[in-house]
XYZ file of C-alpha atoms in Angstrom:
588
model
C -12.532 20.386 -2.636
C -15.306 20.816 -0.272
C -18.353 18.971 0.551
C -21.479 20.128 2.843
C -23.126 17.388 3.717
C -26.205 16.987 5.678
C -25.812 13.583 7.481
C -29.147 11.919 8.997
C -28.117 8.948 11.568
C -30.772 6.872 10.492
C -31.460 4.535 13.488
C -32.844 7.786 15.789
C -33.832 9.516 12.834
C -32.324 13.429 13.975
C -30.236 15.720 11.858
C -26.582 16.286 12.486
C -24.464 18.326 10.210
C -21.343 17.145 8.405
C -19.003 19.201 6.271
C -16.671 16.816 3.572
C -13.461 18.522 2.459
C -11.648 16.942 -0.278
C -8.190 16.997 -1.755
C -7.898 20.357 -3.723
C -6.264 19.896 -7.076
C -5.476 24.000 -6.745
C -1.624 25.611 -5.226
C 0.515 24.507 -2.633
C -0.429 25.864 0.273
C -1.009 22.525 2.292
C 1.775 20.968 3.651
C 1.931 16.975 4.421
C 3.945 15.544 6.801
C 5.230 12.077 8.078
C 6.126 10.939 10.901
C 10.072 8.785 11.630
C 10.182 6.883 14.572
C 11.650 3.439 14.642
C 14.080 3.614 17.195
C 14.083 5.996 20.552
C 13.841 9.341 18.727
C 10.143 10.570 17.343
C 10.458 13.174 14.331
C 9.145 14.504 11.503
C 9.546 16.261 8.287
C 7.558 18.058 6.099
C 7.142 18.575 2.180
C 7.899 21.945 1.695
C 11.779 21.024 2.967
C 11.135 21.772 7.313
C 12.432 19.456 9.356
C 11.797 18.423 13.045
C 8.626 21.015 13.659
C 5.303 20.478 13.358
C 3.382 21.825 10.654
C 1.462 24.881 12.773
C 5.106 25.642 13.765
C 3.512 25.151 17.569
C 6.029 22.619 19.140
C 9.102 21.182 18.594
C 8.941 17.788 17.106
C 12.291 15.527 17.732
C 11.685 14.363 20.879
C 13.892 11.663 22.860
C 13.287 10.093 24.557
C 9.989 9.204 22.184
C 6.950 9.362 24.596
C 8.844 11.427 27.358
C 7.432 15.200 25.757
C 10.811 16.392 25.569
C 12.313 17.678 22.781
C 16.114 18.597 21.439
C 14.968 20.131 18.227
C 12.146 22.595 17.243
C 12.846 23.112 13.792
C 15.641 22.276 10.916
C 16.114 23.019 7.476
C 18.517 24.089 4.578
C 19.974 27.474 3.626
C 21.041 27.337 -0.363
C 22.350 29.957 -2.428
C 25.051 30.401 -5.020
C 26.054 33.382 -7.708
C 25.309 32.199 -10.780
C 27.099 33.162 -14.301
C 25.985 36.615 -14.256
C 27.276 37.018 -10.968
C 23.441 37.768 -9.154
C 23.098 35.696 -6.378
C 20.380 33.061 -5.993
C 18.814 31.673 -2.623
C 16.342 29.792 -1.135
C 16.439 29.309 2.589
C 14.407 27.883 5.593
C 15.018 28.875 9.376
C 12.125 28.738 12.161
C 9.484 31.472 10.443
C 6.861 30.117 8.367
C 7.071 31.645 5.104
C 7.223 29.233 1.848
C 10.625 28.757 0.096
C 10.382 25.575 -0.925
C 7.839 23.683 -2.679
C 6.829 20.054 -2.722
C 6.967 17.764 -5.943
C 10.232 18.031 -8.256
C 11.552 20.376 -10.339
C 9.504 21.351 -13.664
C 11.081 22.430 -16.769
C 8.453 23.354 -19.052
C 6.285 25.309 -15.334
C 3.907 22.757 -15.517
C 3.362 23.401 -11.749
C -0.768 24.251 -11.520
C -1.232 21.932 -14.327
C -3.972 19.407 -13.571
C -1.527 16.583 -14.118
C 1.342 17.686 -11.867
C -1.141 18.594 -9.297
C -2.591 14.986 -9.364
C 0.767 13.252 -9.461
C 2.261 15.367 -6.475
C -0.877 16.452 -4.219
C 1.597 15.356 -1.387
C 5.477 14.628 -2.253
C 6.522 13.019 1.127
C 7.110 9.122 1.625
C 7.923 6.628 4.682
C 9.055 3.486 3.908
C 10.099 0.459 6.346
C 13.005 -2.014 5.866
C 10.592 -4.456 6.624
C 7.770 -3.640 3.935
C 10.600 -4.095 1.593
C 10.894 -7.242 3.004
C 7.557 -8.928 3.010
C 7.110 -6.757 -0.744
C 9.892 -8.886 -1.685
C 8.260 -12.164 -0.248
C 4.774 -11.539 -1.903
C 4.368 -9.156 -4.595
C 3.646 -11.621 -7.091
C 1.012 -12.965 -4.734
C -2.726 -12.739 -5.491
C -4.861 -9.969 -3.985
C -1.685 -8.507 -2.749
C -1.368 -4.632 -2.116
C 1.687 -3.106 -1.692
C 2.100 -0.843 1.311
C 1.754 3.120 0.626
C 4.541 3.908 0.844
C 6.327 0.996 -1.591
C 3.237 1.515 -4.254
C 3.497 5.308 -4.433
C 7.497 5.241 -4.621
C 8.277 8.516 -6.711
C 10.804 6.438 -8.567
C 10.079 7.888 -12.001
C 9.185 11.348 -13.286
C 6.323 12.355 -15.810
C 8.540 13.885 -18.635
C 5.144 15.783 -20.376
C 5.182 18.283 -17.581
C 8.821 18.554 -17.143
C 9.645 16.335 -14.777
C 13.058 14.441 -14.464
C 12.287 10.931 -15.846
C 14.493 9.148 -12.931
C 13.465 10.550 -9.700
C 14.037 8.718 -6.241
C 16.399 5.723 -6.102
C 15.297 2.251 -6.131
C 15.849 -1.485 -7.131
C 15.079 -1.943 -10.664
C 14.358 -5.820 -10.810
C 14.314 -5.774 -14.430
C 16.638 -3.111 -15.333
C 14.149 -1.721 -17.356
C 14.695 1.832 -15.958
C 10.572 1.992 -14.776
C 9.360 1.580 -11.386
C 7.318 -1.022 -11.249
C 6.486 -2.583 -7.941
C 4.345 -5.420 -9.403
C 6.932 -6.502 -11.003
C 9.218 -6.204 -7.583
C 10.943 -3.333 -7.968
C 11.136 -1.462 -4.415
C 12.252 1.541 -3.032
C 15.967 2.144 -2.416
C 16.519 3.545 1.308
C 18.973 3.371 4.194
C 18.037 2.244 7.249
C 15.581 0.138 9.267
C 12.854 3.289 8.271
C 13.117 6.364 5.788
C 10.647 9.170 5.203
C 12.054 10.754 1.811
C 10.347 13.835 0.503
C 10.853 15.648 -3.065
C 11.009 19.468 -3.348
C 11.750 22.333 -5.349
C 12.743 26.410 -5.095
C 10.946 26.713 -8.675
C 7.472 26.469 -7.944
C 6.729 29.750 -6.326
C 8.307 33.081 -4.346
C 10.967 32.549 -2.225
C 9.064 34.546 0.880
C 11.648 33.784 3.573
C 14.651 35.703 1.988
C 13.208 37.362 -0.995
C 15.843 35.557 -2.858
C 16.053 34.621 -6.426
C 15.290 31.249 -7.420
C 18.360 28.442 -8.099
C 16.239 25.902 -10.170
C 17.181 23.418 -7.918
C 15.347 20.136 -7.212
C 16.050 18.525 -3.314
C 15.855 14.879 -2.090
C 15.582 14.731 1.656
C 15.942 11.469 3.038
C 15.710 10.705 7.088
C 16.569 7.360 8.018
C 17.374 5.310 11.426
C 18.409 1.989 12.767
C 17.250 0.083 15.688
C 20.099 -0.719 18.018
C 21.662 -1.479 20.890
C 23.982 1.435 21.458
C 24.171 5.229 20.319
C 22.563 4.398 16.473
C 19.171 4.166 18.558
C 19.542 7.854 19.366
C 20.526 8.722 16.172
C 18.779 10.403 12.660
C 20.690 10.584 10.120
C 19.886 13.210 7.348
C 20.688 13.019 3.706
C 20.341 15.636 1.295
C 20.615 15.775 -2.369
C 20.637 18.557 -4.556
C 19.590 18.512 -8.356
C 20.389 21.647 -10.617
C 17.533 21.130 -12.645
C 18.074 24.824 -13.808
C 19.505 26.792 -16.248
C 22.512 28.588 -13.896
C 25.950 27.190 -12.949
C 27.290 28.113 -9.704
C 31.063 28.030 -9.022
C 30.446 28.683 -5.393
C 27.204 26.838 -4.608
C 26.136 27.058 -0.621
C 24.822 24.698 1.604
C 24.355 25.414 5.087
C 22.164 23.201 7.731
C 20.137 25.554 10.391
C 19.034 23.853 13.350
C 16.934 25.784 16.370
C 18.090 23.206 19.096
C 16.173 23.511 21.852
C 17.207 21.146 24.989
C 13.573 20.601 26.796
C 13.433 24.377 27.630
C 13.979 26.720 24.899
C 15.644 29.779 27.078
C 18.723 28.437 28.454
C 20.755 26.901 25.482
C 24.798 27.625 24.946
C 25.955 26.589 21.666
C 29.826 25.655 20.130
C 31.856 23.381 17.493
C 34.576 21.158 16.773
C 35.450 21.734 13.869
C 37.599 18.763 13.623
C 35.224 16.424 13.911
C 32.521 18.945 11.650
C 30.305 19.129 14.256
C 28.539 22.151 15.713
C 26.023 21.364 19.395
C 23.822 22.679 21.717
C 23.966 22.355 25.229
C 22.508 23.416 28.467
C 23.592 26.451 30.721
C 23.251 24.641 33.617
C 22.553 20.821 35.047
C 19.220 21.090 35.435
C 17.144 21.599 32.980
C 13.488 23.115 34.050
C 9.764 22.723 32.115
C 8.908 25.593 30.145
C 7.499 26.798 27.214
C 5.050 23.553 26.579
C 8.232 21.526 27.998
C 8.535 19.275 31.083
C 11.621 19.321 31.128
C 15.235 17.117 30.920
C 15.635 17.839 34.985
C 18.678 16.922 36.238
C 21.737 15.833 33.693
C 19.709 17.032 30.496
C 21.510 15.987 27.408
C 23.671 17.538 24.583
C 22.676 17.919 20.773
C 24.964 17.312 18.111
C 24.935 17.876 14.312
C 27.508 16.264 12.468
C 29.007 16.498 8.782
C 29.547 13.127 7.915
C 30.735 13.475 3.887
C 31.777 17.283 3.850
C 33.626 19.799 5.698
C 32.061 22.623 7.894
C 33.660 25.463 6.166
C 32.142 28.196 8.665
C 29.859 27.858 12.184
C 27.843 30.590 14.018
C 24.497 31.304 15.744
C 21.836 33.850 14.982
C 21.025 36.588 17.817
C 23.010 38.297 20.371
C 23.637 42.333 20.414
C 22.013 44.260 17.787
C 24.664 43.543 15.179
C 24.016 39.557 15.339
C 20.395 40.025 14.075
C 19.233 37.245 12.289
C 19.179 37.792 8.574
C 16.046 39.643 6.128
C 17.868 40.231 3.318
C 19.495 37.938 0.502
C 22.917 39.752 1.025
C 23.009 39.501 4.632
C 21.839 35.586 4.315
C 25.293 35.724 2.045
C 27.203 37.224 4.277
C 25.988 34.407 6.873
C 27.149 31.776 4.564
C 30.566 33.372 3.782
C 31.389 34.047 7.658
C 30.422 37.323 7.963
C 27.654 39.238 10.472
C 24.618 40.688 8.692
C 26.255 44.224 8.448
C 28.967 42.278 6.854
C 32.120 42.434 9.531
C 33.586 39.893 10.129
C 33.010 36.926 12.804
C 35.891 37.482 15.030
C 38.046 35.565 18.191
C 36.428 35.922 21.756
C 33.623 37.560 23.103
C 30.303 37.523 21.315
C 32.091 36.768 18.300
C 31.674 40.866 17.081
C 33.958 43.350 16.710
C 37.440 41.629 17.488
C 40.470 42.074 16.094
C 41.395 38.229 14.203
C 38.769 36.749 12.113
C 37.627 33.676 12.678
C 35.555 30.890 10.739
C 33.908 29.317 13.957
C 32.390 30.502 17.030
C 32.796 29.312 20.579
C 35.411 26.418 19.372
C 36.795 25.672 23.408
C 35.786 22.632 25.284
C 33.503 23.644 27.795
C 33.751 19.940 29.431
C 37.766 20.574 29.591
C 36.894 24.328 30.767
C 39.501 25.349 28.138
C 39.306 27.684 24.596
C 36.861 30.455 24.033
C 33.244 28.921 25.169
C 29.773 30.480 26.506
C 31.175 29.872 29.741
C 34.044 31.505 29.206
C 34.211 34.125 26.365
C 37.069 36.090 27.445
C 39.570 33.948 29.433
C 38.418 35.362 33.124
C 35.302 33.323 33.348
C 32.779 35.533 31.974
C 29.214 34.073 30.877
C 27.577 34.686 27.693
C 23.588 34.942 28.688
C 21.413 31.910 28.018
C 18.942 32.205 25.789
C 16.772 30.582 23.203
C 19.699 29.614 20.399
C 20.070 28.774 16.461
C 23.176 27.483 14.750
C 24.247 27.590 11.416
C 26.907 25.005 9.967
C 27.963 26.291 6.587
C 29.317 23.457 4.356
C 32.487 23.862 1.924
C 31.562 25.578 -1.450
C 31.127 23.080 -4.361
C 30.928 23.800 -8.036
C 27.215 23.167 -8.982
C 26.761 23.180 -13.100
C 23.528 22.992 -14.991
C 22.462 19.339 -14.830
C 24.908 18.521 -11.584
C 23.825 17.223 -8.705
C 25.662 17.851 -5.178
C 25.320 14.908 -2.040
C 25.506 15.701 2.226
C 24.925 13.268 4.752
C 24.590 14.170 8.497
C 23.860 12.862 11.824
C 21.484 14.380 14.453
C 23.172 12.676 17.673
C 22.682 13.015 21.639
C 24.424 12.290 24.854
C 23.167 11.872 28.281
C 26.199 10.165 30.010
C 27.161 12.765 32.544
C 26.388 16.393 33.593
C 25.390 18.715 31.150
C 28.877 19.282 30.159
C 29.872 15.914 30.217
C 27.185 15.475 28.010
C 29.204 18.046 25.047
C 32.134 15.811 25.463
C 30.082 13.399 25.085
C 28.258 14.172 21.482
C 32.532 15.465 20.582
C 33.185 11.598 21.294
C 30.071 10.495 19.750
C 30.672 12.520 16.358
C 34.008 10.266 15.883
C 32.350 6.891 16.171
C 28.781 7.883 13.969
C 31.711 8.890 11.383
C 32.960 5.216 11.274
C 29.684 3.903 11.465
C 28.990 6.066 7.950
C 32.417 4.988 6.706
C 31.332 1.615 7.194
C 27.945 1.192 6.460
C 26.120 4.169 4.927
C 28.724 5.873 2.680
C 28.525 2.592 -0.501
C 24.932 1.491 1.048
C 23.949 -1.354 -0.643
C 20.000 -1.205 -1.256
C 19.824 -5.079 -2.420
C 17.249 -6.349 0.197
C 16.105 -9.704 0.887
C 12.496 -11.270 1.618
C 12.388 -14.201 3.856
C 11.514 -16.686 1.495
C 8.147 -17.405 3.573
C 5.085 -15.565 1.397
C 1.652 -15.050 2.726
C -1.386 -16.703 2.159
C -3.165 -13.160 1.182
C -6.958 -13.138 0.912
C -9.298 -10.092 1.303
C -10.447 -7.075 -0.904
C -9.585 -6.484 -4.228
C -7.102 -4.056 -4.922
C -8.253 -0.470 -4.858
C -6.695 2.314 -6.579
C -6.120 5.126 -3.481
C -4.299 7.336 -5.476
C -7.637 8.244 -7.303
C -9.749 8.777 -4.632
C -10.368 12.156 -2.816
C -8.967 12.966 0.549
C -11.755 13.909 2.725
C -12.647 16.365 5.806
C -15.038 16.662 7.620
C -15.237 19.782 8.541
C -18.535 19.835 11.312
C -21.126 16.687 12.708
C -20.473 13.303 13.009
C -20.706 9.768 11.568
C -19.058 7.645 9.153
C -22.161 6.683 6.371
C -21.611 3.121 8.142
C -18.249 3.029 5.972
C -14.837 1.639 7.765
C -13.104 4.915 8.132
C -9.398 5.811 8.996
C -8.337 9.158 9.842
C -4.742 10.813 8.973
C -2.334 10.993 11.320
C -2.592 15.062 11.020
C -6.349 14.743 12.860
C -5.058 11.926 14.780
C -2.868 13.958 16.649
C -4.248 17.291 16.837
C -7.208 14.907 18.641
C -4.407 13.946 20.920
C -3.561 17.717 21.354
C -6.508 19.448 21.382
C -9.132 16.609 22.671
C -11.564 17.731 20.861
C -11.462 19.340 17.346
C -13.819 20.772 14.678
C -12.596 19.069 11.779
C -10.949 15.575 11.224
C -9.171 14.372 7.975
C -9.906 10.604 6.550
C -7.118 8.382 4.713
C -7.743 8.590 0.771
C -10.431 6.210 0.503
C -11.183 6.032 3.861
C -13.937 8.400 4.373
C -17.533 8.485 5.183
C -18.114 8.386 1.607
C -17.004 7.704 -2.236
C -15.901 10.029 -4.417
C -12.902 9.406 -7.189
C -11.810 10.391 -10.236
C -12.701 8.640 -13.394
C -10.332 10.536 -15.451
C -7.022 11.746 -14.033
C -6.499 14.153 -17.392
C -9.811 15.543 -18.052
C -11.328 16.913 -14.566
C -12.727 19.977 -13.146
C -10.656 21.767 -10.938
C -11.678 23.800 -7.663
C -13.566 23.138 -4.441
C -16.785 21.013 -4.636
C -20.132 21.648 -1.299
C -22.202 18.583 -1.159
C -25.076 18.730 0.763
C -28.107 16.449 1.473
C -31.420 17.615 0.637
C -35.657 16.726 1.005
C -34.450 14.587 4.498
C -38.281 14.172 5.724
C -37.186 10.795 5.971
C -33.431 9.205 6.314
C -33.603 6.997 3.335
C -35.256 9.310 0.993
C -32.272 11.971 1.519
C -30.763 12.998 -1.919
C -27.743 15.054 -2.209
C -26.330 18.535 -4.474
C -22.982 19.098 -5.298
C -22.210 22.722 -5.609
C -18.505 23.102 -7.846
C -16.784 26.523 -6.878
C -13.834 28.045 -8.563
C -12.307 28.057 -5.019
C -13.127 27.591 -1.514
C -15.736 30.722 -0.806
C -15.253 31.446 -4.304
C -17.791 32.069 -7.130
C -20.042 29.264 -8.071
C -19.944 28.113 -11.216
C -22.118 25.191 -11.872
C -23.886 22.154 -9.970
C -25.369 18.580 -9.857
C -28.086 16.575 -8.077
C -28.384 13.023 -7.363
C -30.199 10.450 -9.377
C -31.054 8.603 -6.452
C -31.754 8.656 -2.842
C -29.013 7.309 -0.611
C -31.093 4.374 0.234
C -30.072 3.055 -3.191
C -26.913 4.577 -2.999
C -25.703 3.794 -6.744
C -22.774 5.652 -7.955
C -23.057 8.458 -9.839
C -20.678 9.502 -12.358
C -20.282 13.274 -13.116
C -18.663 13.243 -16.975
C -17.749 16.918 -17.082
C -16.226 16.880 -13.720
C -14.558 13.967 -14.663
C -15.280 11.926 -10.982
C -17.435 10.017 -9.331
C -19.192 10.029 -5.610
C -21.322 7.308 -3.867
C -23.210 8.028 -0.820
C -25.169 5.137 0.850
């Protein structure tokens, strides 16, 4: 929704010029992100299932060390696909282009995706949560004029069954064991970790653009989590993924694969390999020193390795995308399923040595040497006499053991994003090989029966202040041109915060819900208008006599369809409600 505003600062008494958008009730084409950053690596992920990237697609976005600029990952995400009874095949995938494949919110039986009340309940469906909000929720939920942080209040622990939605949705503690999520009562969110950002998102909502596959009905729980510590834990994000058949299709041969675009500071000289053993595919540098590039400073001398590790499941198959004309990456849903069943897009084999085309023996991995040990078949040797592979900008696939996925089933993966920088550059692969060993017995013992049962620490606040506002009804605002806040305490997103920090200077800025330079909520979360809303401020001969039009369109630079002034100036600033819009704005 939209709002034109014509702001007058009233202490000079001048014009400036401020356009208001607001949350949009209508498709899916924003994406929300948040950020994960509690030890020494800085990432993000996204709700429509992208990982590590921001959401322009500009820069990488897992950067270690945090603060330094330099980055091991520019983007991540999940290949699925599966033949379902009928033997067609069914796929949803997401590699480094931008096209939608995934949609946030959860799965819908009954479609009830553009319905008003899916829209409101999932206008973002991405959540960070802190071992230590848990914590001090614990301590003083039950005190008085206590609000729960965001991320605790908004927990997606239960589903709206009227519009399709499972009824249990994310995991948490159920105080009460009354099976509803109810953090007044103290229920909290279950993650793992000292920090999680968990998102919720589906293949069902819309086209599968990437691949042009059909859609699985599945529903997907991403959760990233990491731990403060003292040793290699504080360089590591671990990644689990959980997949809901929410659909109608059983798959005897159900697909996962986890694509990674590793990119080690600069983005154009990357080798890749494996170890199978361990289920761990990395990235590496050509050479010791790694130079600034591409928006990168640069690792310089002894940049480090990248490692992606299968901590519950075996890597069935590992490749990359690109090479000679018969590597190309993949456009079609057939060659994505020849990808995921170790075959090239023209459906040949992978094969021993080389690039990995047109051998003789078939293998399942590429490049599976030790490049530290200088022995095997590696991108510094690919034929036994020493021959190079170029470097280049590189993607890896690691294609996880096929599982039987029925109607109502869900399927579990955890993995570990490490790094080394002990050594050289190829010290540095033996050292993510060694690494992958120990994060395994860290998972063994502490991740793979996680116990969620937190504790407070007994000591509750004194908590005074405002009452307790409802965010999740109010509007999300930008402000799209001019300045000022309406003398309100406003708080921007972390979206404008850093595209500030980007850009310097920017022509719009987005507010926290309820944060903005003015009011405007919904009074009922059923009954409302729909579209994008233009408020402007008219008759400003003199600052306090301003009054204000709302103009509702069916869309932004749509067709108007109706429209409502103020009852009062904004030097009384009472709030107005606006029945058969079903909201309410205040403008003081």
């Amino acid at each position: 929704m939209i709002y034109n505003l014509f702001y007058l600062k009233k202490s000079k008494l001048f014009i400036s010029f401020l356009t208001l958008s607001l949350f949009s009730f209508l498709g899916f084409s924003q994406v929300h992100h948040a950020n994960l950053d509690i030890n020494s690596v800085s990432t993000i992920a996204h709700d429509d299932g992208h990982l590590f990237k921001r959401n322009n697609g500009s820069a990488a976005e897992y950067e270690l060390p945090k603060g330094s600029g330099n980055h091991l990952i520019y983007t991540g995400g999940f290949m699925l696909a599966g033949m379902d009874q009928s033997n067609q095949l069914r796929l949803a995938a997401n590699t480094f282009g931008a096209e939608q494949e995934f949609y946030r919110g959860p799965f819908s039986s009954n479609d009830s995706y553009l319905d008003t009340a899916y829209l409101y309940e999932y206008p973002q469906s991405i959540w960070t949560v802190k071992k230590s909000d848990i914590e001090y929720h614990i301590d003083n939920y039950d005190q008085p004029n206590y609000q729960a942080p965001v991320g605790i209040k908004n927990w997606p622990g239960n589903g709206n069954t009227t519009i399709g939605v499972a009824e249990q949705l994310a995991p948490y503690i159920d105080v009460d064991g009354n099976d509803i999520y109810e953090p007044s009562e103290g229920d909290y969110p279950c993650i793992k970790g000292d920090m999680a950002t968990y998102t919720i998102v589906n293949d069902h909502a819309g086209g599968h653009y990437n691949t042009d596959g059909e859609k699985l009905g599945v529903e997907i729980h991403i959760m990233l989590h990491q731990f403060e510590s003292d040793n290699y834990i504080d360089s590591t994000t671990f990644v689990n993924l959980k997949i809901f058949n929410r659909g109608q299709y059983s798959y005897d041969d159900f697909k996962t694969a986890f694509f990674i675009d590793g990119d080690i500071g600069f983005s154009e000289d990357e080798y890749i390999g494996c170890d199978s053993s361990s289920n761990l595919m990395y990235t590496y540098n050509g050479t010791n020193s790694d130079p600034g590039g591409n928006g990168a400073p640069g690792y310089g001398q002894n940049p480090p390795a990248l490692g992606i590790v299968s901590l519950n499941k075996t890597m069935e198959y590992f490749c990359k995308f690109g090479g000679n004309q018969n590597m190309y990456y993949p456009t079609t849903p057939n060659e994505y399923w020849n990808y995921l069943n170790g075959k090239w897009s023209d459906g040949t084999d992978w094969t021993f040595g080389d690039s990995g085309y047109g051998g003789t023996t078939p293998t399942q991995y590429l490049y599976t040497g030790n490049p530290y040990a200088g022995t095997g078949w590696t991108e510094l040797d690919i034929d036994g006499s020493g021959t190079q592979n170029p470097m280049f900008d590189q993607r890896t696939l690691m294609v996880i053991e096929a599982q039987t996925l029925n109607a109502g089933d869900d399927v579990e993966y955890d993995f570990a994003v490490i790094s080394s920088r002990k050594g050289d550059h190829l010290e540095n692969v033996q050292g993510v090989i060694d690494l992958a060993d120990s994060v395994k017995i860290f998972y063994d013992d502490t991740l793979a029966n996680y116990d969620c049962q937190q504790q407070g620490t007994g000591t509750p606040d004194v908590i005074e202040g405002e009452p307790i506002v409802n965010y999740q009804k109010m509007f999300e605002i930008t402000r799209s041109d001019g300045e000022g806040n309406m003398m309100n305490n406003v708080e921007l997103k972390w979206d404008s915060e850093q595209d500030i920090l980007d850009s310097n200077a920017v022509q719009k800025v987005t507010y926290q819900r309820g944060k903005g330079p003015i009011s405007a909520e919904l009074v009922d979360t059923v009954n409302h208008a729909t579209g994008h809303f233009v408020l402007k401020f008219n008759d400003y001969g003199l600052a306090d006599t301003a009054n204000w039009t709302i103009y509702h369109y069916d869309q932004l630079g749509g067709n108007l369809i109706d429209s409502v002034n103020s009852n009062t100036s904004i030097d009384i600033g009472d709030e107005q409600i606006i029945s058969q819009w079903g909201m309410s704005v205040q403008v003081r």
